[in-house]
Amino acid sequence: MPLLTPPRFRQFALLGLVVAGVAGLVEATQVNSANGLRAFLAAALGWAVVGLALSLPGLTVRGLLLGGFFVGAGILSWSFSEQPGVVWAFLAVEGAVFATWTFPWLRDLAKLPKLGAAWLGLAYWLLGTLGALLNHPLVSVQRAVYGGLFTLGALAVLAVVRRTKKDPTPAIAAAFLLALGVLLLVGSGNALDDVHAVPDTAWGNNMAQRFWGGPFFLYHPNSIALISVLVALRIAPDKAFALWQRVGVLGTSFLMLLLVTSRTAWGFAVAAALVHAWLVYRKKLDYKRAVAMAVLPFVLLVALMVGSGGPQWLVYNRYPNSHAGSDLTSGRTQTWKKVISDFRSDTLAEQLFGNGDDARGTVTRADSVEDPNTKLPKLTTDNAFFGALRRGGITGVAAFLLGLVLLIRRALARDAAPWFTITVVAVLPTIATSDWVLGGTGGTLWILLLAAEAWQVYRPAAD
């Protein structure tokens, strides 16, 4: 049931006006009245997004915690990238909660290999542990800990399905929506400005034109954009939600994409619109209704492109002054080349089971920053195929392909929910520029897909 019901809407809205008013007053006092007005609007929008999340039906505490732990870990990883102890403390709490939910731990373990998402997000941790065992024993231990944590997360999904007998994906999506609302609230002082707060790291350099959030609560712009599209795909096509809620998540996604200008998320949305149009065509609805339903997402995407600066936005270089990022892929191609180069020089065990230089399979490139005094960032592979190779070696790639095939087959099954079909097919192009299908600390997509697949396979027979 929703946590925010219609009788409480007025009180919630009045409280939101107070919160937005305080945010605007603080910013007006510290800067000027124009900034205060922008802060008021941003805080009001953030409060509205929080209210939208709390109003969704199908919410459960366990489902909210599932989504909250994963999106929260992702946010803390960016907010405290130089203080890993904060992130590890949060992960420890997460692991303790999941361990409590899933005891005895072997009860649902045999169910995991049947899920494609489990192969995508868990196999490389086990394989990578073997790859690092001989030459990098500490990394091997770290990967075993990570693997145990995310296995508990997967088992927690199965436990939630079994105990609540409810689809956990609405609550997980609501947790992501709550995170977006809080990012707007905390970042209200800069959300609608031209220059935004960024982390004081190599990741934040040259990124002040994109919204990250606010002090001590920062999330990478691509991650913000991708989960905003993900929430829209979960809620908007589903008639179990009210029309105003479905429109609301589309509006939220549109706003966040305008603020962060993510090309990967824009491509994700385009692919989703194409799959949605295909599903509408298959339904053989009334011509006018079918056209309206199929065209609306494309109208929003065109408006988004115009609002982001026109077609040239899709091809401009984010790092014009950096030799390391002097290509349209924002330095991704150099990272992929480094993955291949390292693979060739790895030991046989690492080639089979994954590079052992780093527990999370990140990549360090000497040319990733120009200032020699700047600490080199640990780069993600930004490509799921290369990510699987880096973290799990040749066997990791095989596990990745197996998981992908299982997941696609399940998404195209006759009993698959339309939103699940749209999301899985649309996410395939993002494999080329993001490694988010592999899960990890902020595995928002992974936990949602795993929950959807688990519900499809293991939901009670009556449903």
Coordinates of C-alpha atoms in Angstrom, one line a residue:
M1 CA 0.0 0.0 0.0
P2 CA 1.2 3.6 -0.5
L3 CA 2.8 5.4 2.4
L4 CA 1.3 8.7 1.4
T5 CA -2.5 8.5 0.9
P6 CA -4.8 11.2 -0.6
P7 CA -6.1 12.3 2.8
R8 CA -2.5 13.3 3.7
F9 CA -1.7 15.1 0.5
R10 CA -2.6 18.5 1.8
Q11 CA -0.5 18.2 4.9
F12 CA 2.4 16.9 2.9
A13 CA 2.1 19.7 0.4
L14 CA 2.1 22.4 3.2
L15 CA 5.1 20.8 4.8
G16 CA 6.8 20.9 1.4
L17 CA 6.1 24.6 1.1
V18 CA 7.9 25.1 4.4
V19 CA 10.9 23.1 3.4
A20 CA 11.1 24.8 0.0
G21 CA 10.7 28.2 1.7
V22 CA 13.6 27.5 4.1
A23 CA 15.8 26.3 1.2
G24 CA 15.0 29.5 -0.8
L25 CA 15.5 31.8 2.2
V26 CA 18.9 30.2 3.1
E27 CA 20.1 30.6 -0.5
A28 CA 18.8 34.2 -0.8
T29 CA 20.5 35.1 2.4
Q30 CA 23.8 33.6 1.4
V31 CA 23.8 34.6 -2.3
N32 CA 21.0 36.7 -3.7
S33 CA 17.2 36.7 -4.3
A34 CA 17.5 35.1 -7.8
N35 CA 19.4 32.1 -6.4
G36 CA 16.8 32.0 -3.6
L37 CA 14.0 31.7 -6.0
R38 CA 15.8 28.9 -8.0
A39 CA 16.5 27.1 -4.7
F40 CA 12.8 27.3 -3.7
L41 CA 11.7 25.9 -7.1
A42 CA 14.3 23.0 -7.0
A43 CA 13.4 22.1 -3.4
A44 CA 9.7 22.2 -4.2
L45 CA 10.3 19.9 -7.2
G46 CA 12.4 17.6 -5.0
W47 CA 9.6 17.4 -2.4
A48 CA 7.1 16.6 -5.1
V49 CA 9.2 13.7 -6.3
V50 CA 9.5 12.4 -2.8
G51 CA 5.7 12.6 -2.5
L52 CA 5.2 10.8 -5.8
A53 CA 7.4 8.0 -4.6
L54 CA 5.6 7.6 -1.4
S55 CA 2.2 7.7 -3.1
L56 CA 2.9 4.6 -5.3
P57 CA 0.9 1.5 -4.6
G58 CA 2.7 -1.8 -3.9
L59 CA 5.3 -0.5 -1.5
T60 CA 6.8 -2.7 1.1
V61 CA 9.4 -1.9 3.7
R62 CA 11.7 -4.7 2.5
G63 CA 11.3 -3.7 -1.1
L64 CA 12.2 -0.1 -0.3
L65 CA 15.2 -1.2 1.7
L66 CA 16.4 -3.4 -1.2
G67 CA 16.3 -0.5 -3.6
G68 CA 17.5 2.0 -1.0
F69 CA 20.6 0.0 -0.1
F70 CA 21.8 -0.2 -3.7
V71 CA 21.1 3.3 -4.7
G72 CA 22.4 4.5 -1.3
A73 CA 25.7 2.6 -1.7
G74 CA 26.1 4.2 -5.2
I75 CA 25.5 7.7 -3.9
L76 CA 27.9 7.2 -0.9
S77 CA 30.6 5.8 -3.3
W78 CA 30.6 9.1 -5.2
S79 CA 30.1 11.4 -2.1
F80 CA 32.9 9.8 -0.1
S81 CA 35.1 8.3 -2.8
E82 CA 38.2 9.4 -0.8
Q83 CA 36.8 8.0 2.4
P84 CA 36.1 4.3 1.7
G85 CA 35.4 3.6 5.3
V86 CA 32.0 5.4 5.0
V87 CA 31.0 3.2 2.1
W88 CA 32.2 0.0 3.8
A89 CA 30.3 0.8 7.0
F90 CA 27.1 1.2 4.9
L91 CA 27.8 -2.0 3.1
A92 CA 28.3 -3.8 6.4
V93 CA 24.9 -2.7 7.6
E94 CA 23.5 -3.8 4.2
G95 CA 25.1 -7.2 4.5
A96 CA 23.9 -7.6 8.1
V97 CA 20.3 -6.8 7.1
F98 CA 20.4 -9.2 4.1
A99 CA 22.0 -11.9 6.2
T100 CA 19.1 -11.6 8.7
W101 CA 16.5 -11.8 6.0
T102 CA 17.9 -14.8 4.2
F103 CA 18.8 -17.1 7.1
P104 CA 19.2 -20.1 6.6
W105 CA 21.3 -19.0 3.7
L106 CA 21.3 -22.2 1.7
R107 CA 17.5 -22.3 1.4
D108 CA 17.2 -20.3 -1.8
L109 CA 20.7 -20.7 -3.1
A110 CA 19.8 -23.3 -5.7
K111 CA 17.3 -20.9 -7.3
L112 CA 19.9 -18.4 -8.3
P113 CA 21.5 -20.2 -11.3
K114 CA 18.1 -20.2 -13.1
L115 CA 18.1 -16.4 -13.2
G116 CA 20.0 -14.6 -16.0
A117 CA 20.6 -11.5 -13.9
A118 CA 22.3 -13.7 -11.2
W119 CA 24.8 -14.8 -13.8
L120 CA 25.3 -11.2 -14.9
G121 CA 26.0 -9.8 -11.5
L122 CA 27.4 -12.6 -9.4
A123 CA 29.5 -15.0 -11.5
Y124 CA 32.4 -12.6 -12.1
W125 CA 33.0 -12.1 -8.3
L126 CA 33.5 -15.8 -7.8
L127 CA 35.7 -16.1 -11.0
G128 CA 37.6 -12.9 -10.1
T129 CA 38.4 -14.4 -6.7
L130 CA 40.1 -17.3 -8.4
G131 CA 41.9 -15.0 -10.9
A132 CA 43.5 -13.0 -8.1
L133 CA 44.2 -15.8 -5.7
L134 CA 47.8 -16.6 -6.6
N135 CA 49.3 -13.1 -7.3
H136 CA 46.9 -10.8 -5.5
P137 CA 45.6 -12.6 -2.3
L138 CA 44.3 -9.5 -0.7
V139 CA 42.3 -8.6 -3.8
S140 CA 41.0 -12.2 -3.8
V141 CA 39.7 -11.8 -0.2
Q142 CA 38.1 -8.5 -1.1
R143 CA 36.3 -10.0 -4.0
A144 CA 35.1 -12.9 -1.9
V145 CA 33.6 -10.3 0.5
Y146 CA 32.0 -8.4 -2.3
G147 CA 30.7 -11.7 -3.8
G148 CA 29.2 -12.8 -0.5
L149 CA 27.5 -9.4 0.0
F150 CA 25.9 -9.4 -3.5
T151 CA 24.9 -13.0 -3.2
L152 CA 23.1 -12.1 0.0
G153 CA 21.4 -9.3 -1.9
A154 CA 20.2 -11.7 -4.5
L155 CA 19.0 -14.1 -1.9
A156 CA 17.3 -11.2 -0.2
V157 CA 15.3 -10.7 -3.3
L158 CA 14.1 -14.3 -3.3
A159 CA 13.3 -14.1 0.4
V160 CA 11.2 -10.9 -0.2
V161 CA 9.2 -12.6 -3.0
R162 CA 8.7 -15.7 -0.9
R163 CA 7.7 -13.9 2.3
T164 CA 5.6 -10.9 1.0
K165 CA 4.1 -12.7 -2.0
K166 CA 4.3 -9.3 -3.7
D167 CA 6.2 -8.0 -6.7
P168 CA 9.1 -6.1 -5.1
T169 CA 9.9 -4.0 -8.2
P170 CA 7.4 -1.1 -7.5
A171 CA 9.0 -0.6 -4.1
I172 CA 12.6 -0.8 -5.5
A173 CA 11.6 1.8 -8.2
A174 CA 10.1 4.0 -5.4
A175 CA 13.4 3.9 -3.5
F176 CA 15.2 5.1 -6.7
L177 CA 12.6 7.9 -7.0
L178 CA 13.1 8.9 -3.4
A179 CA 16.8 9.2 -4.0
L180 CA 16.2 11.5 -7.0
G181 CA 13.9 13.6 -4.8
V182 CA 16.5 13.9 -2.0
L183 CA 19.2 14.8 -4.5
L184 CA 17.1 17.7 -5.7
L185 CA 16.4 18.7 -2.1
V186 CA 20.0 18.5 -0.9
G187 CA 21.2 20.1 -4.2
S188 CA 18.5 22.8 -4.4
G189 CA 21.0 25.5 -4.0
N190 CA 22.7 24.7 -7.3
A191 CA 20.2 22.4 -9.2
L192 CA 18.9 25.1 -11.4
D193 CA 22.1 27.1 -11.7
D194 CA 24.6 27.0 -14.6
V195 CA 27.4 25.8 -12.3
H196 CA 26.9 22.8 -10.0
A197 CA 28.5 21.3 -7.0
V198 CA 30.9 18.5 -7.9
P199 CA 33.2 16.2 -6.0
D200 CA 36.7 17.5 -5.4
T201 CA 38.3 14.7 -7.4
A202 CA 39.4 14.0 -11.0
W203 CA 35.9 12.8 -11.6
G204 CA 34.5 16.2 -10.8
N205 CA 36.9 18.2 -12.9
N206 CA 35.2 19.6 -16.1
M207 CA 31.8 18.3 -14.8
A208 CA 30.4 21.4 -13.1
Q209 CA 27.9 21.9 -15.9
R210 CA 26.1 18.8 -14.9
F211 CA 24.0 18.3 -11.8
W212 CA 25.4 15.9 -9.1
G213 CA 23.4 16.8 -6.0
G214 CA 24.5 18.7 -3.0
P215 CA 27.2 18.6 -0.3
F216 CA 27.9 15.1 1.0
F217 CA 25.1 13.7 -1.2
L218 CA 26.5 13.4 -4.8
Y219 CA 25.7 11.0 -7.5
H220 CA 27.4 10.7 -10.9
P221 CA 25.2 12.4 -13.6
N222 CA 25.0 9.3 -15.8
S223 CA 23.8 7.3 -12.8
I224 CA 21.1 9.9 -12.0
A225 CA 20.0 9.9 -15.6
L226 CA 19.9 6.1 -16.0
I227 CA 17.9 5.5 -12.8
S228 CA 15.4 8.3 -13.8
V229 CA 14.8 6.5 -17.1
L230 CA 14.6 3.2 -15.2
V231 CA 11.9 4.4 -12.9
A232 CA 9.9 5.8 -15.8
L233 CA 10.1 2.5 -17.6
R234 CA 8.9 0.6 -14.5
I235 CA 6.0 2.9 -13.7
A236 CA 4.8 4.6 -16.9
P237 CA 3.7 1.5 -18.9
D238 CA 2.0 -0.1 -16.0
K239 CA -1.8 0.5 -15.6
A240 CA -1.6 -0.6 -12.0
F241 CA -0.5 3.0 -11.3
A242 CA -2.7 6.1 -11.6
L243 CA -2.4 8.2 -14.7
W244 CA -1.1 11.1 -12.7
Q245 CA 1.6 8.9 -11.2
R246 CA 2.6 7.6 -14.7
V247 CA 2.8 11.1 -16.0
G248 CA 4.7 12.2 -12.9
V249 CA 7.5 9.7 -13.4
L250 CA 7.8 10.8 -17.0
G251 CA 8.1 14.4 -15.9
T252 CA 10.7 13.5 -13.3
S253 CA 12.8 11.6 -15.8
F254 CA 12.5 14.5 -18.3
L255 CA 13.7 17.0 -15.6
M256 CA 16.6 14.9 -14.5
L257 CA 17.8 14.3 -18.0
L258 CA 17.7 18.0 -18.7
L259 CA 19.9 18.7 -15.6
V260 CA 22.5 16.0 -16.3
T261 CA 22.7 15.7 -20.1
S262 CA 23.5 12.0 -20.3
R263 CA 23.9 10.6 -23.8
T264 CA 23.9 7.1 -22.6
A265 CA 20.5 7.6 -20.8
W266 CA 19.1 9.4 -23.9
G267 CA 20.0 6.4 -26.0
F268 CA 18.5 4.1 -23.5
A269 CA 15.2 6.2 -23.6
V270 CA 15.2 6.1 -27.4
A271 CA 15.6 2.4 -27.5
A272 CA 12.8 2.1 -24.9
A273 CA 10.5 4.3 -27.0
L274 CA 11.1 2.1 -30.1
V275 CA 10.3 -1.1 -28.1
H276 CA 7.3 0.6 -26.6
A277 CA 6.1 1.5 -30.1
W278 CA 6.5 -2.1 -31.2
L279 CA 4.5 -3.4 -28.3
V280 CA 1.7 -0.9 -29.1
Y281 CA 1.7 -2.0 -32.7
R282 CA 1.3 -5.6 -31.6
K283 CA -1.7 -4.8 -29.5
K284 CA -3.6 -3.7 -32.6
L285 CA -5.4 -0.8 -30.8
D286 CA -7.6 1.9 -32.3
Y287 CA -5.4 3.8 -34.9
K288 CA -5.6 7.2 -33.2
R289 CA -5.0 5.8 -29.7
A290 CA -2.1 3.7 -30.9
V291 CA -0.4 6.6 -32.7
A292 CA -0.8 8.8 -29.7
M293 CA 0.7 6.2 -27.4
A294 CA 3.6 5.4 -29.7
V295 CA 4.4 9.0 -30.6
L296 CA 4.4 10.6 -27.1
P297 CA 7.8 9.2 -25.9
F298 CA 9.4 10.5 -29.1
V299 CA 7.9 14.0 -28.6
L300 CA 9.4 14.1 -25.2
L301 CA 12.8 12.9 -26.5
V302 CA 12.8 15.6 -29.2
A303 CA 11.9 18.2 -26.6
L304 CA 14.7 16.9 -24.5
M305 CA 17.2 17.2 -27.3
V306 CA 16.2 20.8 -28.0
G307 CA 16.3 21.7 -24.3
S308 CA 19.8 20.2 -24.0
G309 CA 21.2 22.3 -26.8
G310 CA 20.2 20.6 -30.1
P311 CA 21.6 17.6 -32.0
Q312 CA 25.2 18.8 -31.5
W313 CA 24.8 17.9 -27.8
L314 CA 24.9 14.2 -28.8
V315 CA 28.4 14.5 -30.4
Y316 CA 30.2 17.2 -28.5
N317 CA 33.4 16.4 -26.5
R318 CA 33.1 16.7 -22.8
Y319 CA 36.8 17.1 -22.3
P320 CA 38.0 19.5 -25.0
N321 CA 41.2 20.4 -23.2
S322 CA 42.2 16.9 -22.3
H323 CA 44.4 14.7 -24.6
A324 CA 43.1 11.7 -22.7
G325 CA 39.5 12.4 -23.5
S326 CA 39.8 13.9 -26.9
D327 CA 37.2 11.7 -28.5
L328 CA 33.4 11.6 -28.6
T329 CA 33.3 8.6 -26.2
S330 CA 34.7 10.8 -23.4
G331 CA 37.8 8.7 -23.0
R332 CA 36.1 5.3 -23.1
T333 CA 38.0 4.0 -26.0
Q334 CA 41.3 4.6 -24.2
T335 CA 40.0 2.7 -21.3
W336 CA 39.0 -0.3 -23.4
K337 CA 42.4 -0.3 -25.1
K338 CA 44.0 -0.4 -21.6
V339 CA 41.7 -3.4 -20.7
I340 CA 42.9 -5.3 -23.8
S341 CA 46.5 -4.3 -23.1
D342 CA 46.4 -5.5 -19.5
F343 CA 44.7 -8.7 -20.6
R344 CA 47.5 -9.5 -22.9
S345 CA 50.1 -9.1 -20.2
D346 CA 48.1 -10.9 -17.5
T347 CA 48.9 -14.3 -16.2
L348 CA 47.1 -17.3 -17.6
A349 CA 44.9 -17.5 -14.4
E350 CA 44.0 -13.8 -14.8
Q351 CA 43.2 -14.3 -18.5
L352 CA 40.9 -17.1 -17.5
F353 CA 39.3 -15.6 -14.4
G354 CA 39.9 -11.9 -14.3
N355 CA 42.6 -9.2 -13.8
G356 CA 43.7 -9.1 -10.1
D357 CA 44.9 -5.5 -9.9
D358 CA 41.8 -4.1 -8.2
A359 CA 38.9 -5.7 -6.3
R360 CA 36.2 -3.9 -8.3
G361 CA 38.0 -4.4 -11.7
T362 CA 38.6 -0.7 -12.2
V363 CA 41.2 0.7 -14.7
T364 CA 43.9 3.2 -14.0
R365 CA 45.3 5.1 -17.0
A366 CA 48.3 7.4 -16.8
D367 CA 46.8 9.7 -19.4
S368 CA 43.4 10.1 -17.7
V369 CA 44.3 13.5 -16.2
E370 CA 46.6 16.3 -17.3
D371 CA 47.6 17.7 -14.0
P372 CA 50.4 15.4 -12.6
N373 CA 49.4 16.5 -9.1
T374 CA 45.9 15.1 -9.5
K375 CA 45.3 11.6 -8.1
L376 CA 44.6 9.2 -11.0
P377 CA 40.9 8.1 -10.8
K378 CA 39.9 4.5 -10.8
L379 CA 38.0 4.3 -14.0
T380 CA 35.0 2.0 -14.6
T381 CA 35.2 0.1 -17.9
D382 CA 31.9 1.8 -19.2
N383 CA 31.2 -1.3 -21.3
A384 CA 29.7 -4.4 -19.9
F385 CA 31.6 -6.8 -22.3
F386 CA 34.9 -5.2 -21.4
G387 CA 33.8 -5.1 -17.7
A388 CA 33.1 -8.9 -17.7
L389 CA 36.5 -9.5 -19.3
R390 CA 38.3 -7.3 -16.8
R391 CA 36.6 -8.8 -13.8
G392 CA 36.1 -12.4 -14.8
G393 CA 38.4 -13.1 -17.7
I394 CA 37.4 -15.4 -20.5
T395 CA 35.1 -17.4 -18.3
G396 CA 33.6 -14.1 -17.0
V397 CA 32.6 -13.2 -20.6
A398 CA 31.1 -16.7 -21.1
A399 CA 29.0 -16.2 -17.9
F400 CA 28.0 -12.7 -19.0
L401 CA 26.8 -14.0 -22.4
L402 CA 24.9 -16.9 -20.7
G403 CA 23.2 -14.5 -18.3
L404 CA 22.3 -12.1 -21.1
V405 CA 20.7 -14.9 -23.1
L406 CA 18.7 -16.2 -20.1
L407 CA 17.5 -12.7 -19.3
I408 CA 16.4 -11.8 -22.8
R409 CA 14.5 -15.1 -23.2
R410 CA 12.7 -14.4 -20.0
A411 CA 11.9 -10.8 -21.0
L412 CA 10.5 -12.0 -24.4
A413 CA 8.3 -14.7 -22.8
R414 CA 4.5 -14.4 -23.2
D415 CA 4.0 -13.9 -19.4
A416 CA 6.6 -11.2 -19.1
A417 CA 5.3 -7.8 -17.9
P418 CA 5.5 -5.2 -20.7
W419 CA 7.7 -2.9 -18.7
F420 CA 10.2 -5.8 -18.2
T421 CA 10.3 -6.5 -21.9
I422 CA 10.8 -2.8 -22.7
T423 CA 13.6 -2.4 -20.2
V424 CA 15.6 -5.5 -21.0
V425 CA 15.5 -4.9 -24.8
A426 CA 16.2 -1.2 -24.4
V427 CA 19.1 -1.8 -22.1
L428 CA 21.1 -3.8 -24.6
P429 CA 22.5 -0.7 -26.5
T430 CA 23.8 0.7 -23.1
I431 CA 26.1 -2.3 -22.9
A432 CA 28.4 -0.4 -25.3
T433 CA 28.8 2.6 -23.0
S434 CA 28.0 1.5 -19.5
D435 CA 28.7 -1.6 -17.3
W436 CA 25.6 -1.2 -15.1
V437 CA 24.1 -4.5 -16.2
L438 CA 26.9 -6.2 -14.2
G439 CA 25.7 -4.7 -10.9
G440 CA 28.2 -3.9 -8.3
T441 CA 28.1 -1.5 -5.3
G442 CA 25.5 0.8 -6.9
G443 CA 23.8 -2.0 -8.9
T444 CA 20.5 -0.3 -9.4
L445 CA 19.6 -1.8 -12.8
W446 CA 20.9 -5.2 -11.7
I447 CA 18.7 -5.4 -8.5
L448 CA 15.6 -4.3 -10.4
L449 CA 16.1 -6.8 -13.2
L450 CA 16.9 -9.5 -10.7
A451 CA 13.7 -8.8 -8.8
A452 CA 11.6 -8.7 -11.9
E453 CA 13.0 -12.0 -13.1
A454 CA 12.6 -13.6 -9.7
W455 CA 9.0 -12.5 -9.5
Q456 CA 8.3 -13.9 -13.0
V457 CA 9.9 -17.3 -12.1
Y458 CA 9.1 -17.7 -8.4
R459 CA 5.9 -15.8 -7.7
P460 CA 3.1 -17.6 -6.1
A461 CA 1.0 -19.7 -8.4
A462 CA -2.2 -17.8 -7.7
D463 CA -0.6 -14.7 -9.3

